[in-house]
């Protein structure tokens, strides 16, 4: 049936949607965690760079202070100034050596005393700082030289590279931290390298000192974001997985619901896929069209035309049969009312109803509206209630059938002979017609017992003064038999199969 076919067809699609429902929240969660990790790393390198800049500023303050104190001594003889030079190296924690300069000539050093070396101010960034990769005393050991000058006087104080690299590794900790002075830079391993600072792969932050001519750069190596996430977010990963599973399960359940038969029927109803087909009912004697039975069809977008026995049980079960019948009645009125000129006398229109229609009085309004669509007195509405599903009498059903009768609506017991309706039942609901089930008609000429039941039904209906309709008339023999037994109305393939509205109206107009 269309309902299960659809269900099977979309199985792969449902799996895909279920997986997507599970995976999308996880992926989104991971993206958010990734952004969060990047933010955290960025804040971390920002703090590290700030701290490094602060510390280097302090160290250089200390070194510059030594230079400031020594500057006035520049020009004095080295033997006189020597002690003061050494005092500064002893008193200041970061100062490694102190030197006096006169006219760009280093003439006195805390280490060697009298000394002669040319000073090139161009070596110093902004004339102030020079990052050296060692000197003749300590080759390959970084050294930061601070230069202070006033006229011909000058003082050079050097900062031990060991302190610098130590600071880089202490503050940097897990972070890559670099110190740049001019076109040289120092890393935590104490090596001085030439050229621009390298780019750091993750969370790079660069800060320049406002007091001295240096820049610090902090960042992380490649893959740090993922390493950080793995270290910091295991509980969140578990939570994400949990959400993924829950969301996948919800997606799965919702899809199951959305492909459930009642949901599919609801969709089809909204899409107007339930349409009426019309099968003529003829007079037993003249064989003229006396009316029609309205039979529901499902014009399914993929499955084509679907027979009612494949979906009516689901429609009844879900309670949707009531709005479906209402829609069917509206469509029937819209199709047949304009053709009322072709009706021969009172035209019977049979609509199938179920027990669900009898729980309240809504049906009365639907019937009133239906009859109102036709010219007064042109149609007779017959509600067909199958005998297989008997209605329990109650106050509501009494009121319902009373009001229906007051409207002129007639009641037929469908599939008569297959159920257990009693005489009392027929009276209680003021039944007007019996529709003999097609199984009895099919046995005409073949089975003596069935024919006997058929005869009894015909007899009973005559005694109770009920109209009688024979269903499933397929052969002339059946037709002759029923006519000979005064069956008022005949319905079956012999006179016409159920057909779409336009075809029925066209056939009616030619009849
Ligand atoms: P039903 O009310 O007994 O309708 C008569 C069924 O017999 C129809 O089947 C009709 O096509 C079929 N039929 C008519 N003449 C012949 C014939 O000469 N030979 C044979 N073999 N069959 C014939 P259909 O249209 O498939 O409907 C099946 C059942 O579905 C209906 O049986 C009725 O119980 C239900 N149904 C149809 N439309 C509606 C509806 O709008 N509402 C409700 N509640 N039930 C409906
Ligand atoms: Ca019927
Ligand atoms: Ca029937």
Coordinates of C-alpha atoms and ligand atoms in Angstrom, one line a residue:
X1 CA 0.0 0.0 0.0
X2 CA 1.1 3.6 -0.5
X3 CA 1.7 4.1 3.1
X4 CA 4.1 1.2 3.6
X5 CA 5.7 1.7 0.1
X6 CA 6.5 5.3 1.0
X7 CA 7.9 4.2 4.3
X8 CA 10.2 1.7 2.6
X9 CA 11.3 4.0 -0.1
X10 CA 12.5 6.8 2.1
X11 CA 14.4 4.4 4.4
X12 CA 17.8 5.4 3.1
X13 CA 16.8 9.0 3.2
X14 CA 15.6 8.6 6.8
X15 CA 19.0 7.1 7.8
X16 CA 20.8 10.0 6.1
X17 CA 18.6 12.5 8.0
X18 CA 19.0 10.7 11.3
X19 CA 22.8 10.7 10.8
X20 CA 22.7 14.4 9.9
X21 CA 20.6 15.2 13.0
X22 CA 23.2 13.5 15.1
X23 CA 26.3 14.8 13.3
X24 CA 25.3 18.5 12.7
X25 CA 25.1 19.4 16.4
X26 CA 28.4 17.6 17.0
X27 CA 30.1 19.5 14.2
X28 CA 28.6 22.8 15.2
X29 CA 29.6 22.1 18.8
X30 CA 33.2 21.3 17.6
X31 CA 33.3 24.5 15.6
X32 CA 32.2 26.5 18.7
X33 CA 34.7 24.7 20.9
X34 CA 37.4 25.4 18.3
X35 CA 36.6 29.1 18.2
X36 CA 36.5 29.1 22.0
X37 CA 39.9 27.4 22.1
X38 CA 41.4 29.9 19.6
X39 CA 40.0 32.8 21.8
X40 CA 41.5 31.3 24.9
X41 CA 44.9 30.8 23.2
X42 CA 44.8 34.4 21.9
X43 CA 44.1 35.8 25.3
X44 CA 46.9 33.6 26.7
X45 CA 49.5 34.9 24.2
X46 CA 48.3 38.5 24.7
X47 CA 48.9 38.1 28.4
X48 CA 52.3 36.4 27.9
X49 CA 53.4 39.2 25.5
X50 CA 52.3 41.9 27.9
X51 CA 54.1 40.2 30.8
X52 CA 57.3 39.8 28.7
X53 CA 57.2 43.4 27.6
X54 CA 56.7 44.5 31.2
X55 CA 59.6 42.4 32.4
X56 CA 62.0 43.5 29.7
X57 CA 61.0 47.1 30.3
X58 CA 62.0 46.6 34.0
X59 CA 65.3 45.0 33.1
X60 CA 66.1 47.7 30.7
X61 CA 65.1 50.4 33.3
X62 CA 67.7 48.8 35.6
X63 CA 70.3 48.8 32.9
X64 CA 69.5 52.3 31.7
X65 CA 69.7 53.6 35.3
X66 CA 73.3 52.3 35.5
X67 CA 74.1 54.1 32.2
X68 CA 72.5 57.3 33.5
X69 CA 74.6 57.2 36.7
X70 CA 77.8 56.6 34.7
X71 CA 77.3 59.1 31.9
X72 CA 78.7 62.1 33.9
X73 CA 81.9 60.1 34.4
X74 CA 82.5 59.8 30.7
X75 CA 85.7 61.8 29.8
X76 CA 87.3 61.1 33.1
X77 CA 90.3 58.9 33.0
X78 CA 89.6 55.2 33.2
X79 CA 91.6 54.6 36.3
X80 CA 89.4 57.1 38.1
X81 CA 86.1 55.9 36.8
X82 CA 86.9 52.1 36.9
X83 CA 85.6 51.6 40.4
X84 CA 82.3 53.3 39.7
X85 CA 81.9 51.1 36.6
X86 CA 82.4 47.9 38.6
X87 CA 80.1 49.1 41.4
X88 CA 77.3 49.4 38.9
X89 CA 77.8 45.8 37.6
X90 CA 77.9 44.6 41.2
X91 CA 74.9 46.5 42.4
X92 CA 72.6 46.0 39.4
X93 CA 71.3 42.4 39.0
X94 CA 70.9 42.4 35.3
X95 CA 73.9 44.5 34.3
X96 CA 76.8 42.4 33.1
X97 CA 79.3 45.1 32.1
X98 CA 79.5 48.9 32.0
X99 CA 81.6 51.0 29.6
X100 CA 82.5 54.6 29.1
X101 CA 82.6 56.3 25.7
X102 CA 84.2 59.5 24.6
X103 CA 83.6 60.7 21.1
X104 CA 82.3 57.3 19.9
X105 CA 85.3 55.6 21.3
X106 CA 84.9 53.0 24.1
X107 CA 87.9 53.8 26.3
X108 CA 87.0 52.2 29.6
X109 CA 85.4 48.9 30.5
X110 CA 84.3 47.4 33.8
X111 CA 85.8 44.2 32.7
X112 CA 89.2 45.2 31.2
X113 CA 89.7 48.7 32.5
X114 CA 91.5 50.7 29.8
X115 CA 90.2 49.5 26.5
X116 CA 90.0 50.9 23.0
X117 CA 87.1 50.1 20.6
X118 CA 85.3 52.1 18.1
X119 CA 81.5 52.6 18.7
X120 CA 79.2 52.8 15.7
X121 CA 75.9 54.4 16.7
X122 CA 74.4 52.9 13.6
X123 CA 74.6 49.5 15.2
X124 CA 72.1 50.5 17.8
X125 CA 68.4 50.5 17.0
X126 CA 67.1 54.0 17.5
X127 CA 70.7 54.7 18.7
X128 CA 69.8 52.9 21.9
X129 CA 69.7 49.1 21.8
X130 CA 71.9 46.5 20.1
X131 CA 71.2 42.8 20.4
X132 CA 74.6 41.0 20.0
X133 CA 75.3 37.3 19.5
X134 CA 78.1 37.5 22.1
X135 CA 81.3 39.4 22.3
X136 CA 85.0 38.4 22.4
X137 CA 84.7 37.5 26.1
X138 CA 81.6 35.4 25.8
X139 CA 81.1 34.5 22.1
X140 CA 77.7 32.9 21.2
X141 CA 76.1 34.3 24.3
X142 CA 73.4 36.8 23.7
X143 CA 74.0 40.3 24.9
X144 CA 71.8 43.4 24.9
X145 CA 73.8 46.6 24.9
X146 CA 72.1 49.8 26.1
X147 CA 73.7 53.0 24.8
X148 CA 73.2 56.5 26.4
X149 CA 75.0 59.5 25.0
X150 CA 75.1 63.2 25.4
X151 CA 77.5 65.2 23.2
X152 CA 80.8 63.4 23.2
X153 CA 80.0 61.6 26.5
X154 CA 78.6 58.1 26.3
X155 CA 77.9 55.1 28.5
X156 CA 77.2 51.5 27.4
X157 CA 75.7 49.1 29.8
X158 CA 75.1 45.5 28.8
X159 CA 72.3 43.2 29.8
X160 CA 73.1 39.5 30.1
X161 CA 71.5 37.5 27.4
X162 CA 71.1 34.7 29.8
X163 CA 68.6 36.7 31.8
X164 CA 66.7 37.6 28.6
X165 CA 66.4 34.0 27.3
X166 CA 65.6 32.8 30.8
X167 CA 62.8 35.3 31.0
X168 CA 61.6 34.2 27.6
X169 CA 61.4 30.6 28.6
X170 CA 59.9 31.3 32.1
X171 CA 57.2 33.6 30.9
X172 CA 56.6 31.8 27.7
X173 CA 56.2 28.5 29.4
X174 CA 54.2 26.6 26.7
X175 CA 54.1 29.7 24.4
X176 CA 56.7 30.5 21.8
X177 CA 58.0 33.9 22.9
X178 CA 60.5 36.0 20.9
X179 CA 62.3 39.2 21.6
X180 CA 63.2 41.5 18.6
X181 CA 65.6 44.3 18.6
X182 CA 66.2 45.9 15.1
X183 CA 66.8 43.2 12.6
X184 CA 67.8 40.5 15.1
X185 CA 65.7 38.4 17.4
X186 CA 66.3 36.2 20.4
X187 CA 64.4 33.0 21.3
X188 CA 64.1 31.1 24.6
X189 CA 67.0 28.8 23.6
X190 CA 69.3 31.9 23.9
X191 CA 70.1 32.0 20.1
X192 CA 70.2 35.3 18.3
X193 CA 69.1 35.2 14.7
X194 CA 69.1 37.8 11.9
X195 CA 66.1 38.9 9.9
X196 CA 62.5 39.6 10.5
X197 CA 60.6 37.8 13.3
X198 CA 59.1 34.5 12.0
X199 CA 55.3 34.1 11.8
X200 CA 53.9 31.9 14.6
X201 CA 51.2 29.5 13.4
X202 CA 48.6 29.9 16.1
X203 CA 47.3 32.9 18.2
X204 CA 50.1 35.2 17.3
X205 CA 50.4 38.4 19.3
X206 CA 53.0 41.2 18.8
X207 CA 53.7 44.0 21.2
X208 CA 56.2 46.8 21.0
X209 CA 57.6 48.6 24.0
X210 CA 56.8 52.2 24.4
X211 CA 59.9 52.9 26.4
X212 CA 62.7 51.0 24.6
X213 CA 63.3 49.9 21.0
X214 CA 62.2 46.3 21.3
X215 CA 59.2 44.1 20.3
X216 CA 58.0 40.9 21.7
X217 CA 56.1 38.3 19.9
X218 CA 54.1 35.4 21.4
X219 CA 52.3 32.5 19.7
X220 CA 51.8 28.7 19.5
X221 CA 53.1 26.0 17.2
X222 CA 51.0 24.3 14.6
X223 CA 48.1 22.1 16.0
X224 CA 48.0 23.9 19.4
X225 CA 44.3 24.6 19.1
X226 CA 43.5 20.9 18.7
X227 CA 46.0 20.0 21.5
X228 CA 44.3 22.6 23.8
X229 CA 40.9 21.2 23.0
X230 CA 42.0 17.7 23.7
X231 CA 43.5 18.8 27.0
X232 CA 40.8 21.1 28.2
X233 CA 37.5 19.9 26.8
X234 CA 37.1 16.1 27.3
X235 CA 33.9 16.6 29.4
X236 CA 32.4 18.9 26.8
X237 CA 33.3 16.3 24.1
X238 CA 31.3 13.8 26.0
X239 CA 28.4 16.2 26.4
X240 CA 28.5 16.9 22.6
X241 CA 28.4 13.2 21.8
X242 CA 25.5 12.9 24.2
X243 CA 23.7 15.7 22.4
X244 CA 24.5 14.2 19.0
X245 CA 23.0 10.9 20.0
X246 CA 19.9 12.5 21.6
X247 CA 19.4 14.8 18.5
X248 CA 19.8 11.9 16.2
X249 CA 17.3 9.9 18.1
X250 CA 14.8 12.8 18.1
X251 CA 15.3 13.2 14.4
X252 CA 14.7 9.5 13.9
X253 CA 11.5 9.5 16.0
X254 CA 10.2 12.7 14.3
X255 CA 10.8 11.2 10.9
X256 CA 9.0 8.0 11.9
X257 CA 6.2 10.1 13.1
X258 CA 6.2 12.2 9.9
X259 CA 6.0 9.0 7.8
X260 CA 3.4 7.4 9.9
X261 CA 0.2 6.5 8.0
X262 CA -1.9 9.1 9.8
X263 CA 0.6 11.8 9.1
X264 CA 0.8 10.8 5.5
X265 CA -3.0 10.8 5.3
X266 CA -3.1 14.2 6.9
X267 CA -0.6 15.5 4.4
X268 CA -2.7 14.0 1.5
X269 CA -5.8 15.6 2.9
X270 CA -4.2 19.0 3.0
X271 CA -2.9 18.5 -0.5
X272 CA -6.4 17.6 -1.8
X273 CA -5.3 14.1 -2.9
X274 CA -8.6 12.4 -1.9
X275 CA -11.1 12.7 -4.7
X276 CA -14.5 11.3 -5.4
X277 CA -15.2 8.6 -8.1
X278 CA -18.8 8.0 -9.1
X279 CA -20.4 4.7 -9.9
X280 CA -23.9 4.8 -11.3
X281 CA -26.8 3.2 -9.6
X282 CA -29.7 2.2 -12.0
X283 CA -33.4 1.7 -11.6
X284 CA -34.2 -2.1 -11.5
X285 CA -36.9 -1.9 -14.1
X286 CA -35.9 0.9 -16.6
X287 CA -32.1 0.6 -16.0
X288 CA -32.0 4.4 -16.1
X289 CA -29.4 6.1 -13.9
X290 CA -31.2 6.8 -10.6
X291 CA -28.2 8.0 -8.8
X292 CA -24.6 7.3 -7.9
X293 CA -22.4 6.0 -5.1
X294 CA -19.5 8.3 -4.2
X295 CA -16.3 6.2 -3.8
X296 CA -13.2 7.7 -2.5
X297 CA -9.9 7.5 -4.3
X298 CA -6.4 8.6 -3.3
X299 CA -4.7 10.4 -6.2
X300 CA -1.2 9.6 -4.8
X301 CA 1.6 11.7 -6.3
X302 CA 3.9 8.7 -6.6
X303 CA 1.6 5.6 -6.4
X304 CA -1.1 6.8 -8.7
X305 CA -4.7 6.0 -8.0
X306 CA -5.1 4.1 -4.7
X307 CA -8.1 1.9 -3.8
X308 CA -10.0 2.9 -0.6
X309 CA -9.7 -0.4 1.2
X310 CA -5.9 0.3 1.4
X311 CA -6.3 3.6 3.3
X312 CA -9.8 3.9 4.7
X313 CA -8.9 1.6 7.7
X314 CA -6.0 4.0 8.6
X315 CA -8.2 7.0 8.1
X316 CA -10.8 5.6 10.4
X317 CA -8.2 4.6 13.0
X318 CA -6.7 8.1 13.0
X319 CA -10.1 9.9 13.1
X320 CA -9.3 11.6 9.8
X321 CA -12.1 9.9 8.0
X322 CA -14.5 12.7 9.2
X323 CA -12.6 15.6 7.5
X324 CA -11.9 13.4 4.5
X325 CA -15.6 12.6 4.1
X326 CA -16.4 16.3 4.5
X327 CA -14.0 17.2 1.7
X328 CA -15.4 14.4 -0.4
X329 CA -18.9 15.8 0.0
X330 CA -17.8 19.3 -0.9
X331 CA -16.1 18.1 -4.0
X332 CA -19.1 15.9 -4.9
X333 CA -21.4 18.9 -4.6
X334 CA -19.1 21.1 -6.7
X335 CA -19.0 18.4 -9.5
X336 CA -22.6 17.3 -9.5
X337 CA -24.6 20.4 -8.6
X338 CA -23.8 22.1 -12.0
X339 CA -25.0 18.8 -13.7
X340 CA -28.3 18.7 -11.8
X341 CA -30.2 19.5 -15.1
X342 CA -29.3 16.0 -16.3
X343 CA -30.8 14.2 -13.3
X344 CA -33.8 12.0 -14.0
X345 CA -36.2 12.7 -11.2
X346 CA -34.8 12.6 -7.6
X347 CA -31.1 11.7 -7.9
X348 CA -29.7 9.5 -5.2
X349 CA -26.2 10.3 -4.0
X350 CA -24.7 7.7 -1.7
X351 CA -22.0 8.7 0.6
X352 CA -20.2 6.1 2.8
X353 CA -19.9 7.0 6.5
X354 CA -18.4 5.2 9.4
X355 CA -19.1 4.9 13.2
X356 CA -16.6 7.8 13.7
X357 CA -19.2 10.1 12.1
X358 CA -21.8 9.3 14.7
X359 CA -19.9 10.5 17.8
X360 CA -21.3 14.0 17.4
X361 CA -23.8 16.1 15.4
X362 CA -21.3 17.6 13.0
X363 CA -22.5 15.4 10.2
X364 CA -25.9 17.2 10.2
X365 CA -24.2 20.5 9.2
X366 CA -22.1 18.8 6.5
X367 CA -25.3 17.2 5.1
X368 CA -27.2 20.5 5.3
X369 CA -24.4 22.3 3.4
X370 CA -24.3 19.5 0.8
X371 CA -28.0 19.5 0.1
X372 CA -27.9 23.3 0.1
X373 CA -25.6 23.2 -2.9
X374 CA -28.3 21.5 -5.1
X375 CA -31.5 22.9 -6.4
X376 CA -34.3 22.1 -4.0
X377 CA -35.8 18.6 -4.4
X378 CA -33.2 17.5 -7.1
X379 CA -31.2 15.1 -5.0
X380 CA -31.6 12.6 -2.2
X381 CA -28.6 12.1 0.0
X382 CA -28.2 8.5 1.2
X383 CA -25.7 7.8 3.9
X384 CA -24.3 4.3 3.7
X385 CA -23.3 2.6 6.9
X386 CA -21.7 -0.8 6.6
X387 CA -23.4 -3.6 8.5
X388 CA -20.0 -4.9 9.5
X389 CA -19.5 -2.0 11.9
X390 CA -22.7 -1.4 13.8
X391 CA -23.2 1.8 15.7
X392 CA -24.0 1.6 19.4
X393 CA -27.3 3.5 20.1
X394 CA -26.8 6.4 22.4
X395 CA -28.4 9.8 23.0
X396 CA -26.1 11.4 20.5
X397 CA -26.9 8.8 17.8
X398 CA -30.6 9.2 18.4
X399 CA -30.4 13.0 18.0
X400 CA -28.1 12.6 15.0
X401 CA -30.4 10.3 13.1
X402 CA -33.5 12.3 14.0
X403 CA -31.9 15.5 12.7
X404 CA -30.7 13.7 9.6
X405 CA -34.1 12.5 8.9
X406 CA -35.6 15.9 9.5
X407 CA -33.2 17.1 6.8
X408 CA -34.5 14.5 4.5
X409 CA -31.2 12.5 4.5
X410 CA -31.7 8.7 4.0
X411 CA -29.8 5.9 5.6
X412 CA -28.7 2.7 3.9
X413 CA -27.2 -0.4 5.5
X414 CA -24.3 -1.3 3.3
X415 CA -22.9 -4.9 2.7
X416 CA -26.2 -6.2 4.2
X417 CA -26.1 -9.9 5.0
X418 CA -22.5 -9.9 6.1
X419 CA -23.1 -8.5 9.6
X420 CA -25.5 -9.0 12.4
X421 CA -28.0 -6.2 12.4
X422 CA -31.4 -7.1 13.9
X423 CA -34.8 -5.8 13.0
X424 CA -34.7 -3.6 16.1
X425 CA -31.5 -2.1 14.9
X426 CA -33.0 -1.3 11.5
X427 CA -36.0 0.4 13.2
X428 CA -33.9 2.2 15.7
X429 CA -31.9 4.1 13.0
X430 CA -34.9 4.6 10.7
X431 CA -33.1 2.8 7.9
X432 CA -34.4 3.5 4.4
X433 CA -32.4 1.2 2.2
X434 CA -30.6 -2.2 2.3
X435 CA -27.6 -2.7 0.0
X436 CA -27.2 -6.4 -0.6
X437 CA -23.6 -7.3 -0.4
X438 CA -22.0 -8.2 -3.7
X439 CA -21.0 -11.7 -2.5
X440 CA -24.7 -12.8 -2.6
X441 CA -25.2 -11.3 -6.0
X442 CA -22.1 -13.0 -7.3
X443 CA -23.6 -16.4 -6.2
X444 CA -26.7 -16.0 -8.3
X445 CA -27.0 -19.1 -10.4
X446 CA -24.1 -20.8 -8.6
X447 CA -24.9 -21.3 -4.9
X448 CA -28.3 -22.3 -3.6
X449 CA -27.7 -21.2 0.0
X450 CA -26.5 -17.7 -1.0
X451 CA -29.5 -17.4 -3.3
X452 CA -31.7 -18.4 -0.4
X453 CA -30.2 -15.7 1.8
X454 CA -30.6 -13.2 -1.1
X455 CA -34.3 -14.1 -1.5
X456 CA -34.8 -13.7 2.3
X457 CA -33.2 -10.3 2.2
X458 CA -35.3 -9.2 -0.7
X459 CA -38.4 -10.5 1.1
X460 CA -37.4 -8.8 4.4
X461 CA -36.9 -5.5 2.7
X462 CA -40.3 -5.7 1.1
X463 CA -42.0 -6.6 4.4
X464 CA -40.2 -3.7 6.2
X465 CA -41.0 -1.4 3.3
X466 CA -37.3 -0.7 2.7
X467 CA -35.7 0.2 -0.6
X468 CA -33.2 -2.4 -1.8
X469 CA -30.0 -1.9 -3.8
X470 CA -28.0 -4.9 -5.2
X471 CA -24.3 -4.3 -5.4
X472 CA -21.7 -5.9 -7.7
X473 CA -24.1 -6.7 -10.6
X474 CA -21.7 -7.9 -13.4
X475 CA -23.8 -10.2 -15.6
X476 CA -27.1 -9.9 -17.4
X477 CA -28.2 -13.1 -15.6
X478 CA -27.7 -11.5 -12.2
X479 CA -29.5 -8.3 -13.5
X480 CA -32.4 -10.4 -14.8
X481 CA -32.7 -12.4 -11.6
X482 CA -32.7 -9.3 -9.4
X483 CA -35.2 -7.4 -11.7
X484 CA -37.5 -10.4 -11.6
X485 CA -37.4 -10.3 -7.8
X486 CA -38.3 -6.6 -7.8
X487 CA -35.0 -5.2 -6.6
X488 CA -35.4 -1.5 -7.0
X489 CA -31.9 -0.4 -7.6
X490 CA -28.9 -2.1 -9.2
X491 CA -25.2 -1.2 -9.1
X492 CA -22.3 -2.9 -10.7
X493 CA -19.8 -3.1 -13.5
X494 CA -22.6 -4.1 -15.9
X495 CA -23.9 -0.5 -15.8
X496 CA -20.7 1.4 -15.1
X497 CA -17.5 1.2 -13.2
X498 CA -16.6 3.9 -10.7
X499 CA -15.3 6.9 -12.8
X500 CA -13.9 10.4 -12.3
X501 CA -16.3 13.3 -11.9
X502 CA -15.9 14.7 -15.4
X503 CA -16.4 11.3 -17.0
X504 CA -19.5 10.7 -14.9
X505 CA -21.0 14.1 -15.7
X506 CA -20.3 13.5 -19.4
X507 CA -21.9 10.1 -19.3
X508 CA -24.9 11.4 -17.3
X509 CA -25.5 14.1 -19.9
X510 CA -25.6 11.5 -22.7
X511 CA -27.8 9.1 -20.8
Ligands
LIG1 P1 -18.6 -0.4 -0.8 O1 -19.2 0.7 -0.1 O2 -19.3 -1.7 -0.6 O3 -18.5 0.0 -2.3 C1 -18.7 -0.9 -3.3 C2 -17.4 -1.4 -3.8 O4 -17.7 -2.4 -4.8 C3 -16.6 -0.4 -4.5 O5 -15.2 -0.7 -4.3 C4 -16.9 -0.6 -6.0 O6 -15.9 -0.2 -6.9 C5 -17.0 -2.1 -6.0 N1 -17.9 -2.6 -7.1 C6 -18.9 -1.9 -7.6 N2 -19.4 -2.7 -8.6 C7 -18.7 -3.8 -8.7 C8 -18.8 -5.0 -9.5 O7 -19.6 -5.1 -10.3 N3 -18.0 -6.0 -9.2 C9 -17.0 -5.9 -8.2 N4 -16.2 -6.9 -8.0 N5 -16.9 -4.8 -7.5 C10 -17.8 -3.8 -7.7 P2 -14.2 0.4 -3.9 O8 -14.5 1.7 -4.6 O9 -12.9 -0.2 -4.1 O10 -14.5 0.6 -2.4 C11 -14.3 -0.3 -1.5 C12 -14.8 0.0 -0.2 O11 -14.2 1.1 0.4 C13 -16.3 0.5 -0.2 O12 -17.1 -0.6 -0.3 C14 -16.4 1.2 1.1 O13 -16.6 0.3 2.2 C15 -15.1 1.8 1.2 N6 -15.2 3.2 0.8 C16 -15.1 3.7 -0.5 N7 -15.2 5.1 -0.4 C17 -15.4 5.4 0.9 C18 -15.7 6.6 1.5 O14 -15.8 7.7 1.0 N8 -15.9 6.5 2.9 C19 -15.8 5.4 3.6 N9 -16.0 5.4 4.9 N10 -15.6 4.2 3.0 C20 -15.4 4.2 1.6
LIG2 CA1 -21.1 1.7 0.0
LIG3 CA1 -21.0 -2.7 -0.2

